[in-house]
Coordinates of C-alpha atoms in Angstrom, one line a residue:
M71 CA 1.2 29.8 -9.1
I72 CA -2.2 28.3 -9.3
P73 CA -3.4 25.2 -7.4
V74 CA -3.1 21.8 -9.0
S75 CA -6.9 21.2 -9.2
E76 CA -7.5 24.5 -10.8
A77 CA -4.7 23.8 -13.3
E78 CA -6.4 20.5 -14.3
Q79 CA -9.7 22.2 -14.7
R80 CA -8.3 25.0 -16.9
I81 CA -6.5 22.5 -19.1
L82 CA -9.5 20.3 -19.6
S83 CA -11.6 23.4 -20.5
L84 CA -9.1 24.2 -23.2
V85 CA -9.3 20.7 -24.8
Q86 CA -11.5 20.3 -27.9
P87 CA -12.2 16.7 -28.6
L88 CA -11.7 15.2 -32.0
D89 CA -14.6 15.7 -34.3
R90 CA -16.9 12.7 -34.8
D91 CA -17.3 13.5 -38.5
R92 CA -14.0 15.0 -39.5
D93 CA -11.5 13.2 -37.4
T94 CA -12.4 9.5 -38.0
E95 CA -11.4 6.6 -40.1
Q96 CA -12.6 3.1 -40.9
V97 CA -10.0 0.5 -39.9
P98 CA -9.9 -3.4 -40.1
L99 CA -10.9 -5.0 -36.8
L100 CA -7.4 -6.5 -36.3
N101 CA -6.1 -2.9 -36.4
A102 CA -8.6 -1.5 -34.0
A103 CA -7.0 -2.5 -30.6
G104 CA -6.5 0.6 -28.4
R105 CA -8.6 2.8 -30.7
V106 CA -11.6 4.8 -29.7
L107 CA -14.9 4.0 -31.3
A108 CA -16.4 6.9 -33.1
E109 CA -19.9 5.7 -33.6
P110 CA -22.2 3.2 -31.9
V111 CA -22.1 -0.4 -33.2
I112 CA -25.5 -2.1 -33.7
S113 CA -25.6 -5.7 -34.7
S114 CA -28.2 -7.6 -36.7
L115 CA -27.4 -10.8 -34.7
D116 CA -29.0 -12.0 -31.5
F117 CA -26.6 -13.3 -28.8
P118 CA -27.0 -16.2 -28.3
H119 CA -28.0 -16.6 -32.0
W120 CA -30.3 -19.4 -31.0
D121 CA -31.4 -21.4 -28.0
N122 CA -28.5 -23.6 -27.0
S123 CA -27.3 -25.9 -24.2
A124 CA -25.0 -24.7 -21.4
M125 CA -24.2 -28.3 -20.5
D126 CA -23.5 -31.8 -21.9
G127 CA -26.7 -33.8 -21.4
Y128 CA -30.1 -34.4 -22.8
A129 CA -32.6 -31.9 -24.3
V130 CA -36.1 -32.8 -23.0
R131 CA -39.6 -31.5 -22.5
Y132 CA -40.0 -30.2 -19.0
A133 CA -43.5 -31.6 -18.8
D134 CA -42.0 -35.2 -19.1
V135 CA -39.5 -34.9 -16.3
Q136 CA -40.9 -32.4 -13.8
N137 CA -41.8 -35.1 -11.2
C138 CA -38.6 -37.2 -11.5
A139 CA -36.7 -38.5 -8.5
P140 CA -34.2 -41.3 -7.8
D141 CA -37.2 -43.5 -6.8
R142 CA -39.4 -42.2 -9.6
P143 CA -37.2 -42.1 -12.7
V144 CA -38.5 -41.4 -16.2
T145 CA -37.1 -43.2 -19.2
L146 CA -37.1 -41.4 -22.6
T147 CA -36.3 -42.5 -26.1
I148 CA -33.3 -40.7 -27.7
V149 CA -34.3 -39.6 -31.2
E150 CA -31.2 -37.5 -32.2
E151 CA -27.7 -36.6 -31.3
I152 CA -26.8 -32.9 -31.6
P153 CA -23.0 -32.1 -31.7
A154 CA -21.8 -28.5 -31.8
G155 CA -22.4 -26.9 -35.2
Y156 CA -25.2 -29.2 -36.2
Q157 CA -28.7 -28.1 -36.9
P158 CA -31.3 -30.4 -35.3
Q159 CA -33.5 -32.4 -37.7
K160 CA -36.0 -33.8 -35.3
V161 CA -38.7 -32.3 -33.1
V162 CA -38.6 -33.7 -29.6
Q163 CA -42.0 -35.2 -28.9
S164 CA -43.5 -36.3 -25.5
G165 CA -41.5 -39.2 -24.2
Q166 CA -38.5 -38.4 -26.3
A167 CA -35.1 -36.7 -25.7
A168 CA -32.1 -35.6 -27.7
R169 CA -28.4 -36.1 -26.8
I170 CA -26.9 -32.6 -26.7
L171 CA -23.4 -31.1 -26.1
T172 CA -22.4 -27.8 -24.6
G173 CA -23.1 -24.9 -27.1
S174 CA -25.3 -27.1 -29.4
M175 CA -28.5 -25.8 -30.8
L176 CA -31.6 -26.8 -28.8
P177 CA -34.0 -28.9 -30.9
A178 CA -37.6 -27.8 -31.5
G179 CA -40.0 -29.2 -28.9
A180 CA -37.4 -29.3 -26.1
D181 CA -37.2 -26.6 -23.4
T182 CA -34.9 -28.0 -20.7
V183 CA -31.5 -29.7 -20.5
V184 CA -30.8 -32.4 -18.0
M185 CA -27.0 -32.7 -17.4
Q186 CA -25.6 -36.2 -18.1
E187 CA -24.5 -36.7 -14.5
D188 CA -28.2 -37.0 -13.6
T189 CA -29.0 -39.6 -16.2
Q190 CA -28.3 -43.2 -17.1
R191 CA -28.2 -44.3 -20.7
Q192 CA -28.7 -47.7 -22.3
G193 CA -28.6 -47.8 -26.1
D194 CA -31.3 -45.4 -27.5
R195 CA -32.9 -44.9 -24.1
V196 CA -32.0 -42.5 -21.3
T197 CA -33.3 -42.6 -17.7
I198 CA -33.7 -39.2 -16.0
L199 CA -33.0 -39.6 -12.2
T200 CA -33.9 -36.1 -10.9
D201 CA -36.3 -33.3 -11.6
P202 CA -34.6 -30.2 -13.2
Q203 CA -35.7 -26.6 -13.0
P204 CA -37.8 -25.4 -15.9
Q205 CA -35.5 -24.3 -18.8
A206 CA -32.5 -25.5 -16.9
F207 CA -29.1 -25.1 -18.7
V208 CA -30.8 -23.5 -21.7
R209 CA -29.3 -20.3 -23.0
Q210 CA -32.2 -18.4 -24.5
R211 CA -31.8 -16.7 -27.9
G212 CA -31.2 -13.0 -27.4
S213 CA -30.8 -13.3 -23.6
Y214 CA -27.3 -11.6 -23.8
Y215 CA -28.0 -9.1 -26.5
Q216 CA -31.0 -8.4 -28.8
A217 CA -30.4 -7.5 -32.5
G218 CA -31.0 -3.9 -33.4
T219 CA -30.1 -2.5 -30.0
P220 CA -26.8 -0.7 -29.2
L221 CA -24.0 -3.2 -28.8
L222 CA -21.1 -0.8 -28.1
P223 CA -21.4 3.0 -27.6
A224 CA -19.3 5.6 -29.2
G225 CA -16.3 6.6 -27.1
Y226 CA -15.4 3.0 -26.1
N227 CA -11.7 2.2 -25.9
L228 CA -11.4 -1.1 -27.8
Q229 CA -9.5 -3.8 -26.0
A230 CA -9.3 -7.6 -26.4
T231 CA -12.8 -8.2 -25.0
E232 CA -14.5 -5.6 -27.2
I233 CA -12.6 -6.9 -30.3
A234 CA -13.9 -10.4 -29.5
V235 CA -17.5 -9.1 -29.3
L236 CA -17.1 -7.2 -32.6
A237 CA -15.7 -10.2 -34.3
A238 CA -18.6 -12.4 -33.0
A239 CA -20.9 -9.7 -34.4
Q240 CA -19.2 -10.0 -37.8
Q241 CA -17.9 -6.4 -37.8
A242 CA -15.0 -6.7 -40.2
S243 CA -14.1 -3.0 -39.7
V244 CA -15.1 -0.2 -37.3
K245 CA -15.2 3.6 -37.4
V246 CA -12.7 5.0 -34.9
Y247 CA -11.2 8.4 -34.1
R248 CA -7.8 9.0 -35.7
R249 CA -5.0 9.0 -33.2
P250 CA -4.2 12.5 -31.9
R251 CA -0.8 13.7 -33.1
V252 CA 1.5 14.8 -30.4
A253 CA 4.7 16.6 -31.3
I254 CA 7.5 16.2 -28.8
L255 CA 10.6 18.4 -28.7
S256 CA 13.4 18.8 -26.1
T257 CA 15.1 22.2 -25.5
G258 CA 18.6 22.7 -24.2
S259 CA 22.1 23.0 -25.7
E260 CA 23.3 20.5 -23.1
L261 CA 21.3 17.7 -24.6
V262 CA 22.4 15.0 -27.0
D263 CA 20.8 11.9 -28.4
L264 CA 21.6 8.5 -27.0
D265 CA 23.8 7.5 -29.9
R266 CA 26.2 10.4 -29.3
P267 CA 29.3 10.1 -27.0
L268 CA 28.9 12.4 -24.0
Q269 CA 31.1 15.3 -23.6
P270 CA 31.7 17.1 -20.2
G271 CA 28.5 19.0 -19.3
Q272 CA 26.3 17.1 -21.7
L273 CA 23.2 15.0 -20.9
V274 CA 21.3 12.4 -22.9
D275 CA 17.8 13.5 -23.9
S276 CA 15.8 10.9 -22.0
N277 CA 12.6 13.1 -22.0
Q278 CA 12.1 12.5 -25.7
Y279 CA 11.9 8.8 -25.2
A280 CA 9.8 8.9 -22.0
L281 CA 7.2 11.3 -23.3
A282 CA 6.9 9.4 -26.6
T283 CA 6.2 6.2 -24.7
L284 CA 3.6 7.9 -22.5
V285 CA 1.9 9.4 -25.5
A286 CA 1.8 6.0 -27.3
Q287 CA 0.5 4.3 -24.1
A288 CA -2.3 6.9 -24.1
G289 CA -3.4 5.8 -27.6
A290 CA -2.0 8.9 -29.4
E291 CA 0.6 9.1 -32.1
P292 CA 4.0 10.5 -30.9
V293 CA 5.8 12.7 -33.4
P294 CA 9.4 13.1 -32.0
M295 CA 11.0 16.3 -33.3
G296 CA 14.4 16.0 -31.6
I297 CA 16.5 18.4 -29.7
V298 CA 16.4 22.2 -30.1
P299 CA 19.4 24.1 -28.7
D300 CA 19.0 27.3 -26.7
D301 CA 18.8 29.5 -29.7
P302 CA 15.7 31.7 -30.0
E303 CA 15.4 31.6 -33.8
M304 CA 15.9 27.8 -34.0
L305 CA 13.4 27.3 -31.2
R306 CA 10.9 29.6 -32.9
K307 CA 11.1 27.6 -36.1
A308 CA 10.8 24.3 -34.2
I309 CA 7.8 25.4 -32.2
A310 CA 6.0 26.8 -35.2
Q311 CA 6.6 23.6 -37.1
A312 CA 5.3 21.5 -34.2
I313 CA 2.1 23.5 -33.6
A314 CA 1.4 23.5 -37.4
T315 CA 1.5 19.7 -37.7
A316 CA 0.1 18.4 -34.4
D317 CA -3.0 18.5 -32.2
L318 CA -0.9 18.8 -29.0
V319 CA 2.7 19.8 -28.4
L320 CA 5.0 18.7 -25.6
S321 CA 8.2 20.6 -25.1
S322 CA 10.5 20.0 -22.2
G323 CA 12.8 22.6 -20.7
G324 CA 13.1 26.3 -21.3
V325 CA 10.0 27.3 -19.2
S326 CA 11.6 28.5 -16.0
V327 CA 13.2 31.9 -15.3
G328 CA 16.8 31.2 -16.5
D329 CA 18.7 33.3 -19.0
Y330 CA 18.2 30.7 -21.7
D331 CA 14.5 29.9 -21.0
Y332 CA 12.8 31.3 -24.1
V333 CA 9.7 29.2 -24.5
D334 CA 7.1 31.6 -23.0
Q335 CA 8.5 34.6 -24.9
I336 CA 8.4 32.7 -28.2
L337 CA 4.9 31.4 -27.7
A338 CA 3.7 34.9 -27.1
E339 CA 5.4 36.1 -30.2
L340 CA 3.8 33.4 -32.3
G341 CA 0.3 34.5 -31.1
A342 CA -0.4 32.0 -28.4
D343 CA -2.8 32.5 -25.6
I344 CA -0.9 31.5 -22.5
H345 CA -3.2 30.2 -19.8
I346 CA -0.8 28.8 -17.2
R347 CA 2.7 29.7 -16.4
S348 CA 3.3 27.9 -13.1
V349 CA 1.5 25.5 -10.8
A350 CA 1.8 24.9 -7.1
I351 CA 3.0 21.3 -7.6
K352 CA 6.3 19.6 -6.6
P353 CA 8.0 18.6 -8.8
G354 CA 6.8 20.5 -11.8
K355 CA 6.2 24.1 -10.8
P356 CA 7.3 25.8 -14.1
L357 CA 4.5 24.5 -16.3
T358 CA 3.3 26.5 -19.3
V359 CA 0.0 25.8 -21.0
A360 CA -1.0 27.7 -24.1
T361 CA -3.3 27.4 -27.1
F362 CA -3.0 28.5 -30.7
P363 CA -6.4 29.2 -32.4
T364 CA -5.0 28.6 -35.9
P365 CA -1.7 27.3 -37.3
P366 CA 0.7 30.3 -37.3
I367 CA 2.8 29.3 -40.4
T368 CA 2.1 28.5 -44.0
P369 CA 2.6 24.8 -44.9
S370 CA 5.6 23.8 -46.9
P371 CA 6.1 20.7 -49.1
H372 CA 8.3 19.3 -46.3
H373 CA 5.9 20.0 -43.5
P374 CA 2.4 20.1 -44.9
I375 CA -0.6 21.1 -42.7
S376 CA -3.1 18.3 -42.8
S377 CA -6.6 19.8 -43.5
P378 CA -8.4 17.9 -40.7
L379 CA -6.2 19.7 -38.2
L380 CA -7.1 23.2 -39.3
P381 CA -10.4 23.9 -37.5
S382 CA -9.1 22.8 -34.1
P383 CA -6.8 24.8 -31.8
T384 CA -3.4 23.3 -30.9
L385 CA -2.7 22.8 -27.2
Y386 CA 0.8 23.4 -26.1
F387 CA 2.5 22.1 -22.9
G388 CA 5.8 23.6 -21.9
L389 CA 7.0 21.0 -19.4
P390 CA 10.0 21.3 -17.0
G391 CA 13.2 19.9 -18.2
N392 CA 14.1 17.7 -15.2
P393 CA 13.0 14.1 -16.0
A394 CA 10.9 13.5 -12.9
S395 CA 9.2 16.9 -13.2
A396 CA 8.4 16.3 -16.9
L397 CA 7.0 12.8 -16.1
V398 CA 4.9 14.0 -13.1
C399 CA 3.4 16.8 -15.1
C400 CA 2.6 14.4 -18.0
W401 CA 0.9 11.9 -15.7
R402 CA -1.0 14.6 -13.8
F403 CA -2.0 17.0 -16.6
V404 CA -1.2 15.8 -20.1
Q405 CA -2.8 12.3 -19.8
P406 CA -6.3 13.7 -18.8
A407 CA -6.0 16.2 -21.7
L408 CA -5.2 13.3 -24.1
K409 CA -8.2 11.3 -22.8
K410 CA -10.6 14.1 -23.7
L411 CA -8.9 15.0 -27.0
S412 CA -9.0 11.4 -28.2
G413 CA -12.8 11.0 -28.0
L414 CA -13.0 9.1 -24.7
P415 CA -16.1 9.9 -22.6
E416 CA -15.9 11.5 -19.1
P417 CA -14.5 11.2 -16.5
W418 CA -11.2 12.7 -17.9
K419 CA -9.8 13.8 -14.6
V420 CA -7.2 11.7 -12.8
S421 CA -8.6 9.3 -10.2
Y422 CA -6.9 8.3 -7.0
V423 CA -7.0 5.2 -4.7
N424 CA -6.7 5.2 -0.9
A425 CA -3.6 3.6 0.4
I426 CA -1.6 3.2 3.6
T427 CA 1.9 4.6 3.5
V428 CA 4.5 2.1 4.9
Q429 CA 7.2 4.8 5.2
P430 CA 7.1 8.5 6.2
L431 CA 6.4 11.0 3.5
N432 CA 7.8 14.6 3.8
S433 CA 7.2 17.9 2.0
D434 CA 8.1 21.5 2.4
R435 CA 4.4 22.5 2.8
K436 CA 4.6 25.1 0.1
R437 CA 3.2 23.1 -2.8
E438 CA 1.1 19.9 -3.4
A439 CA 3.8 17.3 -3.5
Y440 CA 3.9 14.1 -5.5
V441 CA 6.1 11.3 -4.2
W442 CA 6.8 8.4 -6.6
G443 CA 7.0 4.8 -5.5
Q444 CA 5.4 1.4 -5.5
L445 CA 1.6 0.8 -5.0
Q446 CA 0.7 -2.7 -4.0
L447 CA -2.5 -4.5 -3.1
V448 CA -1.9 -6.4 0.2
N449 CA -4.7 -8.5 1.7
G450 CA -7.3 -6.4 -0.1
S451 CA -5.9 -3.0 0.8
Y452 CA -3.5 -0.8 -1.0
Q453 CA -0.1 0.0 0.4
F454 CA 2.4 2.6 -0.8
K455 CA 6.2 2.5 -0.5
P456 CA 8.1 5.5 -1.7
A457 CA 11.1 4.9 -3.9
G458 CA 14.4 4.8 -2.1
G459 CA 17.1 7.4 -2.5
S460 CA 16.9 11.0 -3.3
H461 CA 13.6 12.4 -4.6
S462 CA 15.3 15.1 -6.6
S463 CA 13.5 16.0 -9.8
G464 CA 16.7 15.2 -11.7
N465 CA 17.1 11.7 -10.2
L466 CA 15.8 9.6 -13.0
I467 CA 17.2 6.3 -11.6
N468 CA 14.9 5.9 -8.6
L469 CA 11.9 6.3 -10.9
I470 CA 12.4 2.7 -12.0
G471 CA 9.4 0.6 -11.2
T472 CA 7.2 3.6 -10.3
N473 CA 3.5 2.7 -10.5
G474 CA 2.0 5.3 -8.2
L475 CA 2.3 8.9 -7.0
A476 CA 1.5 9.6 -3.4
V477 CA 0.0 13.1 -2.8
I478 CA 1.0 15.2 0.1
P479 CA -1.4 18.2 0.3
A480 CA -0.1 21.7 0.4
G481 CA 0.4 22.8 4.0
E482 CA 1.3 19.4 5.3
A483 CA 5.0 18.8 6.2
A484 CA 4.9 15.1 7.0
I485 CA 2.7 12.0 6.8
A486 CA 3.5 9.2 9.3
P487 CA 3.7 5.5 8.4
G488 CA 0.3 3.8 8.7
E489 CA -1.7 6.9 7.7
L490 CA -4.2 6.9 4.8
I491 CA -3.1 8.8 1.7
H492 CA -4.3 9.4 -1.8
V493 CA -2.2 7.7 -4.5
L494 CA -2.4 8.4 -8.3
P495 CA -1.9 5.0 -10.0
I496 CA 0.4 5.1 -13.0
P497 CA -0.8 2.9 -15.9

């Protein structure tokens, strides 16, 4: 067994990010949410596009109002009204003002806005009752962003705010990395899909659905490949097909030391370099990580090998079969690998928050233990409450609502309530 931190480091060293030239595509902006930007975006527009008002009020020359006070008001002539979307037609001269609304373009000659609460208007005259600061309530052209400079760097994960910025910059489409393809297969003759009636001794393959969901949430493309029984030849064909058509493969089950655990043997026969066979983590000890330098089988009409995938090695994760073990390994090891693979910038490693445990946490000392439960922010500090019931790796039910994994370091048997712990937040 190798330590958890070493396993993470080895895995990240094996990941080759998608290529900026080969593994990209141009997509419409409305289809870009959750995608990773493959090249910097530079806009030809200043933000703001022109000097504009941050307040409803009056655009004036500062020199005309700099000495105003309630007992020394200044009265100006209103020469123009400027609603939003209107281009001013007049130049504000000394002794003049323009009525202006929030967001409206500042007229030539004016350099300051007096908010309407500090004025009194009668007809085409406005009296200024207080002295403003120079350039008050004026948003200067280019003060947010200057045209020709980088607007968004490559590697940005595009969410609603970035999409809004790109729309404002008139970027109808963007160049993004393609979504990494992740093949998912479940091993075990006891497994059936959810639409099949259960016979004695059978289990529903929940891992296929959980892992596909985690992959999609990470911005990758899940490729569910179904259930493979404990038959070496069928498993060989399924693994060969998976590694030939995906950037990363997740299989669950078949990596322990049982009589029907064939995954490691088959990986070796197919030419894999096996880098990890077990990790000192609980749950999740039987974890296999391997790489395939080139696709090991010739493409067929039914399962063609996409040419962009050829130059990059395929990364293979053989996860434990128990549901909690598979999920913990995915959260702890697979998601950092997907971050690096997808073109996101560093840091790729998982990050923790400090929290107070509200209940005791226990471990057998032998391995770094991960306890699932609820992470909450209470009065500005994080608190962690472990899930109730058995923390068996086969107990899928008490994983409901999990949003954090508390870490018990190897060598520690117990952590008392009120102590500070590290918790891995679950997205």
